[in-house]
Amino acid sequence: MFDSIGWGEIIVLALAALFIFGPDRLPHLAKDAAAGLKKVRSAITGVREQVHDSMGDDFSELRDLDLRKYHPRTFIRDQLLSDEGPIVHRGSATGSAGLAAAAGTVTAREAARPRDHSTPPPFDVDAT
């Protein structure tokens, strides 16, 4: 938590606290801060145990879940450019797509290639 704070900064903060609060109140404030941290830690532990009890065995699976793959941009890119199956492509496609375009499907590799600008872009009647 305090990886970016060096020993020099800690000493400066301790001296500032000593000058602000005085030597009489500083031990009492440190004791209150320690008690507060213990309460916060126990509350966090209690919440974690309640979640673990209510979730059961699924809680360990959620801990290993990588949420970065569900970012909208990443999710859409993975869904559109995955090689799991053909991408349905309607419209007028000519050129190197060949039989796949005649069948109405284009693979992800062919869809990722730049389009030939001499042919019109595909037009989908259902989408407009």
C-alpha positions as a Markdown table, in Angstrom:
| # | Residue | x | y | z |
|---|---|---|---|---|
| 1 | Met | 0.0 | 0.0 | 0.0 |
| 2 | Phe | 2.8 | 2.4 | 0.9 |
| 3 | Asp | 5.2 | 1.2 | -1.9 |
| 4 | Ser | 5.7 | 4.7 | -3.3 |
| 5 | Ile | 6.4 | 6.4 | 0.2 |
| 6 | Gly | 10.0 | 6.2 | 1.3 |
| 7 | Trp | 11.5 | 6.4 | 4.7 |
| 8 | Gly | 12.2 | 10.1 | 4.3 |
| 9 | Glu | 8.6 | 10.9 | 3.7 |
| 10 | Ile | 7.5 | 8.8 | 6.7 |
| 11 | Ile | 9.9 | 10.7 | 9.0 |
| 12 | Val | 8.6 | 14.1 | 7.6 |
| 13 | Leu | 5.0 | 13.0 | 8.2 |
| 14 | Ala | 5.8 | 11.8 | 11.8 |
| 15 | Leu | 7.5 | 15.1 | 12.6 |
| 16 | Ala | 4.6 | 17.1 | 11.1 |
| 17 | Ala | 2.2 | 15.1 | 13.2 |
| 18 | Leu | 4.3 | 15.7 | 16.3 |
| 19 | Phe | 4.3 | 19.5 | 15.7 |
| 20 | Ile | 0.6 | 19.6 | 14.8 |
| 21 | Phe | -0.8 | 17.4 | 17.6 |
| 22 | Gly | 1.9 | 17.8 | 20.2 |
| 23 | Pro | 3.6 | 15.1 | 22.3 |
| 24 | Asp | 0.7 | 14.8 | 24.7 |
| 25 | Arg | -2.0 | 13.8 | 22.2 |
| 26 | Leu | 0.1 | 11.9 | 19.7 |
| 27 | Pro | 0.3 | 8.6 | 21.5 |
| 28 | His | -3.5 | 8.7 | 22.2 |
| 29 | Leu | -4.2 | 9.4 | 18.5 |
| 30 | Ala | -1.9 | 6.6 | 17.3 |
| 31 | Lys | -3.7 | 4.2 | 19.7 |
| 32 | Asp | -7.1 | 5.3 | 18.2 |
| 33 | Ala | -5.8 | 4.9 | 14.7 |
| 34 | Ala | -4.5 | 1.4 | 15.4 |
| 35 | Ala | -7.9 | 0.4 | 16.9 |
| 36 | Gly | -9.7 | 1.9 | 13.9 |
| 37 | Leu | -7.5 | -0.1 | 11.5 |
| 38 | Lys | -8.3 | -3.3 | 13.5 |
| 39 | Lys | -12.0 | -2.6 | 13.2 |
| 40 | Val | -11.8 | -2.0 | 9.5 |
| 41 | Arg | -9.8 | -5.2 | 8.9 |
| 42 | Ser | -12.3 | -7.3 | 11.0 |
| 43 | Ala | -15.2 | -5.7 | 9.1 |
| 44 | Ile | -13.6 | -6.5 | 5.7 |
| 45 | Thr | -12.9 | -10.1 | 6.9 |
| 46 | Gly | -16.5 | -10.5 | 8.0 |
| 47 | Val | -17.8 | -9.2 | 4.6 |
| 48 | Arg | -15.4 | -11.5 | 2.8 |
| 49 | Glu | -16.6 | -14.5 | 4.9 |
| 50 | Gln | -20.3 | -13.6 | 4.3 |
| 51 | Val | -19.7 | -13.4 | 0.5 |
| 52 | His | -17.9 | -16.7 | 0.6 |
| 53 | Asp | -20.7 | -18.4 | 2.6 |
| 54 | Ser | -23.4 | -17.0 | 0.3 |
| 55 | Met | -21.6 | -17.8 | -3.0 |
| 56 | Gly | -20.3 | -21.2 | -1.9 |
| 57 | Asp | -18.0 | -22.9 | -4.4 |
| 58 | Asp | -18.5 | -20.2 | -7.1 |
| 59 | Phe | -16.6 | -17.7 | -5.1 |
| 60 | Ser | -13.2 | -19.3 | -5.9 |
| 61 | Glu | -14.1 | -19.2 | -9.7 |
| 62 | Leu | -15.0 | -15.5 | -9.5 |
| 63 | Arg | -11.6 | -14.8 | -7.9 |
| 64 | Asp | -9.9 | -16.2 | -11.0 |
| 65 | Leu | -12.1 | -14.3 | -13.4 |
| 66 | Asp | -10.3 | -11.9 | -15.8 |
| 67 | Leu | -12.6 | -8.9 | -16.3 |
| 68 | Arg | -10.3 | -7.3 | -18.9 |
| 69 | Lys | -11.6 | -9.7 | -21.6 |
| 70 | Tyr | -15.2 | -8.3 | -21.0 |
| 71 | His | -14.2 | -4.7 | -21.9 |
| 72 | Pro | -16.6 | -3.8 | -24.7 |
| 73 | Arg | -13.9 | -3.1 | -27.3 |
| 74 | Thr | -12.1 | -6.3 | -26.5 |
| 75 | Phe | -15.3 | -8.4 | -26.4 |
| 76 | Ile | -16.6 | -7.1 | -29.8 |
| 77 | Arg | -13.2 | -7.5 | -31.4 |
| 78 | Asp | -12.9 | -11.1 | -30.2 |
| 79 | Gln | -16.5 | -11.9 | -31.3 |
| 80 | Leu | -16.1 | -10.4 | -34.7 |
| 81 | Leu | -12.6 | -11.6 | -35.6 |
| 82 | Ser | -12.7 | -15.1 | -34.0 |
| 83 | Asp | -11.8 | -18.0 | -36.3 |
| 84 | Glu | -14.4 | -20.3 | -34.7 |
| 85 | Gly | -16.7 | -20.0 | -37.6 |
| 86 | Pro | -17.5 | -18.1 | -40.8 |
| 87 | Ile | -18.8 | -14.5 | -40.7 |
| 88 | Val | -22.1 | -14.1 | -42.5 |
| 89 | His | -21.7 | -11.6 | -45.2 |
| 90 | Arg | -24.6 | -10.4 | -47.3 |
| 91 | Gly | -24.4 | -8.2 | -50.3 |
| 92 | Ser | -22.3 | -7.9 | -53.5 |
| 93 | Ala | -18.8 | -9.1 | -52.8 |
| 94 | Thr | -16.5 | -9.8 | -55.8 |
| 95 | Gly | -12.9 | -10.5 | -56.1 |
| 96 | Ser | -10.8 | -13.0 | -54.2 |
| 97 | Ala | -13.6 | -14.0 | -51.9 |
| 98 | Gly | -14.7 | -16.4 | -54.6 |
| 99 | Leu | -17.0 | -19.2 | -53.6 |
| 100 | Ala | -17.3 | -18.1 | -50.0 |
| 101 | Ala | -18.8 | -14.8 | -51.1 |
| 102 | Ala | -21.1 | -16.6 | -53.5 |
| 103 | Ala | -22.3 | -18.8 | -50.6 |
| 104 | Gly | -22.9 | -15.7 | -48.5 |
| 105 | Thr | -20.1 | -16.3 | -46.0 |
| 106 | Val | -16.6 | -14.8 | -45.6 |
| 107 | Thr | -14.0 | -16.0 | -43.2 |
| 108 | Ala | -12.5 | -13.7 | -40.6 |
| 109 | Arg | -9.2 | -13.6 | -42.4 |
| 110 | Glu | -10.9 | -12.4 | -45.6 |
| 111 | Ala | -13.0 | -9.9 | -43.7 |
| 112 | Ala | -9.9 | -8.4 | -42.1 |
| 113 | Arg | -8.3 | -7.6 | -45.5 |
| 114 | Pro | -8.7 | -4.1 | -46.9 |
| 115 | Arg | -11.6 | -3.8 | -49.4 |
| 116 | Asp | -11.0 | -3.2 | -53.1 |
| 117 | His | -12.2 | 0.4 | -53.6 |
| 118 | Ser | -13.1 | -0.2 | -57.3 |
| 119 | Thr | -16.1 | -2.3 | -56.2 |
| 120 | Pro | -19.0 | -0.9 | -54.2 |
| 121 | Pro | -19.3 | -1.7 | -50.6 |
| 122 | Pro | -21.7 | -4.4 | -49.5 |
| 123 | Phe | -25.3 | -3.3 | -49.0 |
| 124 | Asp | -27.7 | -5.0 | -46.7 |
| 125 | Val | -31.3 | -4.4 | -47.4 |
| 126 | Asp | -32.4 | -5.7 | -44.0 |
| 127 | Ala | -30.2 | -3.3 | -42.1 |
| 128 | Thr | -31.4 | -0.1 | -43.8 |
